[in-house]
């Protein structure tokens, strides 16, 4: 009506849009529509009038501006009155805090799996794998891909590392959608976002729930007043959308998806993809042979390859080969390089880009949730990474106090053992640490804890029954972790005890088992422990290993180990102890095999004389050592009858 007053200032035509033609049909909401209708008609009318000089043009323009301002105010009024439902329901949003990686290397098997699940009927699907294997990077790339190919689809990114980051992510979604009541302190923002996304009239959406690792945080009911429901309950269960989860924990992913078939385990890269990643990150032609060696050394793990490329790229004189040489120089240097953190724009603020520190977060998570599984991982790290025998992992959950108590016992008790030839000696405290036959051991514990480690992609079960394996880098980083916590000495001691217990005698019948165990035990044999109690356990292992090397024909290796074992036994237990006699006899046989007859005979005679004194001539060990001496003399003197007769005459005298 206000426009009618214009006629008082200049000749004009007034166009009205009617919104209330009677008291019974009067509604303020209609004013905006009436104004827009009048404006549209006026615009069309002006198109029909031939251009001419218009008097009082400036007042007309001012009036039109005022009219447009009124229209905008009307639209705003309608927006607020309708609870802001119109823009939130129709305008797609892209809430992803990471940009696309121009150096991204596509892994077709993973990509095809994601696309298939995204197009399928199930609402939730998940990528599971060890930290640094590329789960989040694939999710980032997929989010951008969906945004490019389906611009009408909203994309939401949720950081599920902690409850606080989950809440912050939901607040960002609420702000982007301009949800009503989002600023109300009394409103549960998690429920607000979930309920809105579950509406059927909301446009299509994809939510990426990243770093959903903490099962307890996700599923535990909160006793506080604000949000008593578990965090996982605030993920939409219905609606026109999909949820892609990334997690280090299979257990967590399974709880969020409710379907193990909707989970893909992300493994290390294939060789071709690892080389492509190095090529892209370095941005130059690379030495393919050196790159292949480096990729193999780093187990084709994306985070480790990224870390290596960042280090090389920032140093003008560094090359792939020089970096590899540095890694192999020493464990200390390797640890320093794997801790190097140059940052990454596609990782969360404050989150390390270092392999060591990234995996230590996983180790700490396991220690918090499943302490027994963390103990198992610690013991497994003492082995070589491949073909770890499960029967040597028993009693990984022993108490430190038990070991200390065992160390305080008499050393003789620990080594009351005669290399398997005698049945009359008590194996002592070392034998209290037993295998699966022990009543105190529950084989189900080992199975359960192996399953936990498998769920975190730290351990894999091999095709050979009874053996498992881990990534060499995982083994190295676990050792670094337990070293920092001060527990490395304890786990090395337990590993040594297990080795001494389970390594067989070295006879022909046990060669296959010895061959399987030797790669794990070689580092133990190469370095004698400093503690006396550990040295006694080591010498027991060394005596059996020397027998194995002797049977293999590696006499020089057998001699060195047997000599060390004999020295330890003699110094700690005395010449008459059964373990001392066993190691002396083993060394004598080694001398004999090398044709050192005089040394062999002298040592074997000492063993027999001591054995006669301690056990008597009728004892099986004494008798067996006499037989060994007879065989030695037969080989040396080429007269078996005379040699045998002289030995028995001397023995019985």
PDB file of N, CA and C in Angstrom, residues 487-552:
ATOM      1  N   UNK A 487      60.606 -52.465  29.935  1.00  0.00           N
ATOM      2  CA  UNK A 487      60.288 -53.883  30.069  1.00  0.00           C
ATOM      3  C   UNK A 487      61.039 -54.803  29.135  1.00  0.00           C
ATOM      4  N   UNK A 488      61.967 -54.273  28.347  1.00  0.00           N
ATOM      5  CA  UNK A 488      62.636 -55.105  27.346  1.00  0.00           C
ATOM      6  C   UNK A 488      63.434 -56.236  27.985  1.00  0.00           C
ATOM      7  N   UNK A 489      64.133 -55.945  29.071  1.00  0.00           N
ATOM      8  CA  UNK A 489      64.949 -56.971  29.729  1.00  0.00           C
ATOM      9  C   UNK A 489      64.083 -58.127  30.218  1.00  0.00           C
ATOM     10  N   UNK A 490      62.923 -57.795  30.754  1.00  0.00           N
ATOM     11  CA  UNK A 490      62.006 -58.832  31.249  1.00  0.00           C
ATOM     12  C   UNK A 490      61.541 -59.735  30.117  1.00  0.00           C
ATOM     13  N   UNK A 491      61.140 -59.157  28.993  1.00  0.00           N
ATOM     14  CA  UNK A 491      60.627 -59.965  27.890  1.00  0.00           C
ATOM     15  C   UNK A 491      61.738 -60.768  27.227  1.00  0.00           C
ATOM     16  N   UNK A 492      62.931 -60.216  27.153  1.00  0.00           N
ATOM     17  CA  UNK A 492      64.060 -60.984  26.627  1.00  0.00           C
ATOM     18  C   UNK A 492      64.364 -62.185  27.516  1.00  0.00           C
ATOM     19  N   UNK A 493      64.220 -61.998  28.827  1.00  0.00           N
ATOM     20  CA  UNK A 493      64.467 -63.106  29.753  1.00  0.00           C
ATOM     21  C   UNK A 493      63.423 -64.210  29.561  1.00  0.00           C
ATOM     22  N   UNK A 494      62.164 -63.809  29.424  1.00  0.00           N
ATOM     23  CA  UNK A 494      61.108 -64.797  29.220  1.00  0.00           C
ATOM     24  C   UNK A 494      61.301 -65.525  27.893  1.00  0.00           C
ATOM     25  N   UNK A 495      61.725 -64.800  26.882  1.00  0.00           N
ATOM     26  CA  UNK A 495      62.005 -65.415  25.581  1.00  0.00           C
ATOM     27  C   UNK A 495      63.143 -66.421  25.693  1.00  0.00           C
ATOM     28  N   UNK A 496      64.185 -66.068  26.414  1.00  0.00           N
ATOM     29  CA  UNK A 496      65.318 -66.976  26.606  1.00  0.00           C
ATOM     30  C   UNK A 496      64.877 -68.244  27.324  1.00  0.00           C
ATOM     31  N   UNK A 497      64.065 -68.106  28.350  1.00  0.00           N
ATOM     32  CA  UNK A 497      63.578 -69.273  29.081  1.00  0.00           C
ATOM     33  C   UNK A 497      62.745 -70.175  28.179  1.00  0.00           C
ATOM     34  N   UNK A 498      61.907 -69.567  27.356  1.00  0.00           N
ATOM     35  CA  UNK A 498      61.098 -70.349  26.427  1.00  0.00           C
ATOM     36  C   UNK A 498      61.979 -71.079  25.421  1.00  0.00           C
ATOM     37  N   UNK A 499      63.007 -70.410  24.942  1.00  0.00           N
ATOM     38  CA  UNK A 499      63.919 -71.030  23.973  1.00  0.00           C
ATOM     39  C   UNK A 499      64.647 -72.216  24.594  1.00  0.00           C
ATOM     40  N   UNK A 500      65.165 -72.044  25.817  1.00  0.00           N
ATOM     41  CA  UNK A 500      65.881 -73.128  26.492  1.00  0.00           C
ATOM     42  C   UNK A 500      64.953 -74.298  26.782  1.00  0.00           C
ATOM     43  N   UNK A 501      63.711 -73.999  27.046  1.00  0.00           N
ATOM     44  CA  UNK A 501      62.731 -75.044  27.339  1.00  0.00           C
ATOM     45  C   UNK A 501      62.381 -75.845  26.096  1.00  0.00           C
ATOM     46  N   UNK A 502      62.164 -75.178  24.975  1.00  0.00           N
ATOM     47  CA  UNK A 502      61.558 -75.829  23.816  1.00  0.00           C
ATOM     48  C   UNK A 502      62.548 -76.267  22.738  1.00  0.00           C
ATOM     49  N   UNK A 503      63.777 -75.776  22.771  1.00  0.00           N
ATOM     50  CA  UNK A 503      64.716 -76.225  21.736  1.00  0.00           C
ATOM     51  C   UNK A 503      65.075 -77.681  22.012  1.00  0.00           C
ATOM     52  N   UNK A 504      64.928 -78.554  21.025  1.00  0.00           N
ATOM     53  CA  UNK A 504      65.154 -79.988  21.266  1.00  0.00           C
ATOM     54  C   UNK A 504      66.631 -80.332  21.364  1.00  0.00           C
ATOM     55  N   UNK A 505      66.902 -81.618  21.505  1.00  0.00           N
ATOM     56  CA  UNK A 505      68.268 -82.072  21.793  1.00  0.00           C
ATOM     57  C   UNK A 505      69.217 -81.908  20.624  1.00  0.00           C
ATOM     58  N   UNK A 506      68.704 -81.817  19.422  1.00  0.00           N
ATOM     59  CA  UNK A 506      69.571 -81.690  18.259  1.00  0.00           C
ATOM     60  C   UNK A 506      69.815 -83.002  17.550  1.00  0.00           C
ATOM     61  N   UNK A 507      69.166 -84.076  18.006  1.00  0.00           N
ATOM     62  CA  UNK A 507      69.284 -85.361  17.333  1.00  0.00           C
ATOM     63  C   UNK A 507      68.625 -85.303  15.960  1.00  0.00           C
ATOM     64  N   UNK A 508      68.921 -86.322  15.153  1.00  0.00           N
ATOM     65  CA  UNK A 508      68.432 -86.334  13.782  1.00  0.00           C
ATOM     66  C   UNK A 508      66.909 -86.206  13.720  1.00  0.00           C
ATOM     67  N   UNK A 509      66.213 -86.845  14.667  1.00  0.00           N
ATOM     68  CA  UNK A 509      64.749 -86.831  14.651  1.00  0.00           C
ATOM     69  C   UNK A 509      64.177 -85.432  14.879  1.00  0.00           C
ATOM     70  N   UNK A 510      64.961 -84.545  15.453  1.00  0.00           N
ATOM     71  CA  UNK A 510      64.457 -83.200  15.791  1.00  0.00           C
ATOM     72  C   UNK A 510      65.008 -82.119  14.863  1.00  0.00           C
ATOM     73  N   UNK A 511      65.664 -82.518  13.799  1.00  0.00           N
ATOM     74  CA  UNK A 511      66.296 -81.533  12.917  1.00  0.00           C
ATOM     75  C   UNK A 511      65.288 -80.533  12.350  1.00  0.00           C
ATOM     76  N   UNK A 512      64.138 -81.010  11.935  1.00  0.00           N
ATOM     77  CA  UNK A 512      63.153 -80.107  11.328  1.00  0.00           C
ATOM     78  C   UNK A 512      62.711 -79.041  12.324  1.00  0.00           C
ATOM     79  N   UNK A 513      62.478 -79.456  13.565  1.00  0.00           N
ATOM     80  CA  UNK A 513      62.085 -78.489  14.587  1.00  0.00           C
ATOM     81  C   UNK A 513      63.224 -77.522  14.886  1.00  0.00           C
ATOM     82  N   UNK A 514      64.446 -78.050  14.960  1.00  0.00           N
ATOM     83  CA  UNK A 514      65.608 -77.185  15.202  1.00  0.00           C
ATOM     84  C   UNK A 514      65.770 -76.161  14.085  1.00  0.00           C
ATOM     85  N   UNK A 515      65.573 -76.617  12.864  1.00  0.00           N
ATOM     86  CA  UNK A 515      65.724 -75.731  11.709  1.00  0.00           C
ATOM     87  C   UNK A 515      64.687 -74.617  11.739  1.00  0.00           C
ATOM     88  N   UNK A 516      63.481 -74.925  12.187  1.00  0.00           N
ATOM     89  CA  UNK A 516      62.423 -73.920  12.285  1.00  0.00           C
ATOM     90  C   UNK A 516      62.730 -72.892  13.363  1.00  0.00           C
ATOM     91  N   UNK A 517      63.289 -73.350  14.483  1.00  0.00           N
ATOM     92  CA  UNK A 517      63.526 -72.465  15.621  1.00  0.00           C
ATOM     93  C   UNK A 517      64.812 -71.652  15.498  1.00  0.00           C
ATOM     94  N   UNK A 518      65.788 -72.147  14.765  1.00  0.00           N
ATOM     95  CA  UNK A 518      67.107 -71.520  14.774  1.00  0.00           C
ATOM     96  C   UNK A 518      67.102 -70.051  14.344  1.00  0.00           C
ATOM     97  N   UNK A 519      66.321 -69.618  13.323  1.00  0.00           N
ATOM     98  CA  UNK A 519      66.329 -68.179  12.992  1.00  0.00           C
ATOM     99  C   UNK A 519      65.922 -67.297  14.171  1.00  0.00           C
ATOM    100  N   UNK A 520      65.043 -67.793  15.028  1.00  0.00           N
ATOM    101  CA  UNK A 520      64.617 -67.019  16.199  1.00  0.00           C
ATOM    102  C   UNK A 520      65.697 -67.008  17.287  1.00  0.00           C
ATOM    103  N   UNK A 521      66.449 -68.105  17.382  1.00  0.00           N
ATOM    104  CA  UNK A 521      67.388 -68.258  18.495  1.00  0.00           C
ATOM    105  C   UNK A 521      68.791 -67.763  18.165  1.00  0.00           C
ATOM    106  N   UNK A 522      69.087 -67.580  16.893  1.00  0.00           N
ATOM    107  CA  UNK A 522      70.431 -67.161  16.511  1.00  0.00           C
ATOM    108  C   UNK A 522      70.871 -65.884  17.210  1.00  0.00           C
ATOM    109  N   UNK A 523      70.013 -64.835  17.289  1.00  0.00           N
ATOM    110  CA  UNK A 523      70.438 -63.631  18.020  1.00  0.00           C
ATOM    111  C   UNK A 523      70.738 -63.908  19.488  1.00  0.00           C
ATOM    112  N   UNK A 524      70.015 -64.845  20.099  1.00  0.00           N
ATOM    113  CA  UNK A 524      70.291 -65.205  21.493  1.00  0.00           C
ATOM    114  C   UNK A 524      71.662 -65.846  21.626  1.00  0.00           C
ATOM    115  N   UNK A 525      71.992 -66.730  20.700  1.00  0.00           N
ATOM    116  CA  UNK A 525      73.264 -67.446  20.775  1.00  0.00           C
ATOM    117  C   UNK A 525      74.447 -66.529  20.492  1.00  0.00           C
ATOM    118  N   UNK A 526      74.205 -65.463  19.753  1.00  0.00           N
ATOM    119  CA  UNK A 526      75.299 -64.563  19.387  1.00  0.00           C
ATOM    120  C   UNK A 526      75.731 -63.649  20.519  1.00  0.00           C
ATOM    121  N   UNK A 527      74.926 -63.543  21.550  1.00  0.00           N
ATOM    122  CA  UNK A 527      75.254 -62.614  22.638  1.00  0.00           C
ATOM    123  C   UNK A 527      74.883 -63.221  23.983  1.00  0.00           C
ATOM    124  N   UNK A 528      75.896 -63.468  24.798  1.00  0.00           N
ATOM    125  CA  UNK A 528      75.653 -64.032  26.128  1.00  0.00           C
ATOM    126  C   UNK A 528      75.087 -62.956  27.048  1.00  0.00           C
ATOM    127  N   UNK A 529      74.086 -63.303  27.869  1.00  0.00           N
ATOM    128  CA  UNK A 529      73.528 -62.323  28.805  1.00  0.00           C
ATOM    129  C   UNK A 529      74.504 -61.988  29.918  1.00  0.00           C
ATOM    130  N   UNK A 530      74.253 -60.866  30.580  1.00  0.00           N
ATOM    131  CA  UNK A 530      75.158 -60.413  31.639  1.00  0.00           C
ATOM    132  C   UNK A 530      74.778 -60.971  33.004  1.00  0.00           C
ATOM    133  N   UNK A 531      73.483 -61.163  33.261  1.00  0.00           N
ATOM    134  CA  UNK A 531      73.046 -61.692  34.550  1.00  0.00           C
ATOM    135  C   UNK A 531      73.403 -63.172  34.660  1.00  0.00           C
ATOM    136  N   UNK A 532      73.900 -63.576  35.838  1.00  0.00           N
ATOM    137  CA  UNK A 532      74.356 -64.958  36.000  1.00  0.00           C
ATOM    138  C   UNK A 532      73.223 -65.954  35.814  1.00  0.00           C
ATOM    139  N   UNK A 533      72.053 -65.646  36.379  1.00  0.00           N
ATOM    140  CA  UNK A 533      70.933 -66.578  36.240  1.00  0.00           C
ATOM    141  C   UNK A 533      70.533 -66.731  34.778  1.00  0.00           C
ATOM    142  N   UNK A 534      70.572 -65.642  34.019  1.00  0.00           N
ATOM    143  CA  UNK A 534      70.266 -65.709  32.593  1.00  0.00           C
ATOM    144  C   UNK A 534      71.357 -66.464  31.838  1.00  0.00           C
ATOM    145  N   UNK A 535      72.588 -66.321  32.281  1.00  0.00           N
ATOM    146  CA  UNK A 535      73.702 -67.020  31.625  1.00  0.00           C
ATOM    147  C   UNK A 535      73.566 -68.530  31.778  1.00  0.00           C
ATOM    148  N   UNK A 536      73.033 -68.969  32.914  1.00  0.00           N
ATOM    149  CA  UNK A 536      72.824 -70.402  33.110  1.00  0.00           C
ATOM    150  C   UNK A 536      71.746 -70.934  32.170  1.00  0.00           C
ATOM    151  N   UNK A 537      70.680 -70.175  32.011  1.00  0.00           N
ATOM    152  CA  UNK A 537      69.639 -70.581  31.065  1.00  0.00           C
ATOM    153  C   UNK A 537      70.206 -70.575  29.646  1.00  0.00           C
ATOM    154  N   UNK A 538      70.979 -69.556  29.338  1.00  0.00           N
ATOM    155  CA  UNK A 538      71.597 -69.458  28.005  1.00  0.00           C
ATOM    156  C   UNK A 538      72.506 -70.657  27.743  1.00  0.00           C
ATOM    157  N   UNK A 539      73.289 -71.060  28.743  1.00  0.00           N
ATOM    158  CA  UNK A 539      74.224 -72.173  28.554  1.00  0.00           C
ATOM    159  C   UNK A 539      73.482 -73.481  28.310  1.00  0.00           C
ATOM    160  N   UNK A 540      72.316 -73.617  28.910  1.00  0.00           N
ATOM    161  CA  UNK A 540      71.508 -74.810  28.647  1.00  0.00           C
ATOM    162  C   UNK A 540      71.067 -74.839  27.188  1.00  0.00           C
ATOM    163  N   UNK A 541      70.591 -73.689  26.694  1.00  0.00           N
ATOM    164  CA  UNK A 541      70.216 -73.579  25.285  1.00  0.00           C
ATOM    165  C   UNK A 541      71.425 -73.811  24.395  1.00  0.00           C
ATOM    166  N   UNK A 542      72.561 -73.238  24.761  1.00  0.00           N
ATOM    167  CA  UNK A 542      73.770 -73.333  23.940  1.00  0.00           C
ATOM    168  C   UNK A 542      74.244 -74.771  23.805  1.00  0.00           C
ATOM    169  N   UNK A 543      74.144 -75.559  24.880  1.00  0.00           N
ATOM    170  CA  UNK A 543      74.582 -76.955  24.820  1.00  0.00           C
ATOM    171  C   UNK A 543      73.764 -77.730  23.796  1.00  0.00           C
ATOM    172  N   UNK A 544      72.451 -77.525  23.800  1.00  0.00           N
ATOM    173  CA  UNK A 544      71.599 -78.225  22.834  1.00  0.00           C
ATOM    174  C   UNK A 544      71.834 -77.701  21.418  1.00  0.00           C
ATOM    175  N   UNK A 545      72.053 -76.400  21.287  1.00  0.00           N
ATOM    176  CA  UNK A 545      72.322 -75.829  19.963  1.00  0.00           C
ATOM    177  C   UNK A 545      73.645 -76.346  19.411  1.00  0.00           C
ATOM    178  N   UNK A 546      74.649 -76.498  20.285  1.00  0.00           N
ATOM    179  CA  UNK A 546      75.948 -77.022  19.849  1.00  0.00           C
ATOM    180  C   UNK A 546      75.801 -78.437  19.316  1.00  0.00           C
ATOM    181  N   UNK A 547      74.968 -79.226  19.976  1.00  0.00           N
ATOM    182  CA  UNK A 547      74.719 -80.584  19.498  1.00  0.00           C
ATOM    183  C   UNK A 547      74.080 -80.564  18.114  1.00  0.00           C
ATOM    184  N   UNK A 548      73.166 -79.618  17.886  1.00  0.00           N
ATOM    185  CA  UNK A 548      72.515 -79.497  16.580  1.00  0.00           C
ATOM    186  C   UNK A 548      73.524 -79.094  15.515  1.00  0.00           C
ATOM    187  N   UNK A 549      74.364 -78.102  15.788  1.00  0.00           N
ATOM    188  CA  UNK A 549      75.374 -77.677  14.816  1.00  0.00           C
ATOM    189  C   UNK A 549      76.372 -78.799  14.539  1.00  0.00           C
ATOM    190  N   UNK A 550      76.681 -79.588  15.571  1.00  0.00           N
ATOM    191  CA  UNK A 550      77.590 -80.720  15.387  1.00  0.00           C
ATOM    192  C   UNK A 550      76.990 -81.732  14.422  1.00  0.00           C
ATOM    193  N   UNK A 551      75.698 -82.032  14.587  1.00  0.00           N
ATOM    194  CA  UNK A 551      75.039 -82.995  13.709  1.00  0.00           C
ATOM    195  C   UNK A 551      74.927 -82.462  12.280  1.00  0.00           C
ATOM    196  N   UNK A 552      74.856 -81.135  12.146  1.00  0.00           N
ATOM    197  CA  UNK A 552      74.796 -80.528  10.814  1.00  0.00           C
ATOM    198  C   UNK A 552      76.154 -80.517  10.124  1.00  0.00           C
TER     199      UNK A 552
END
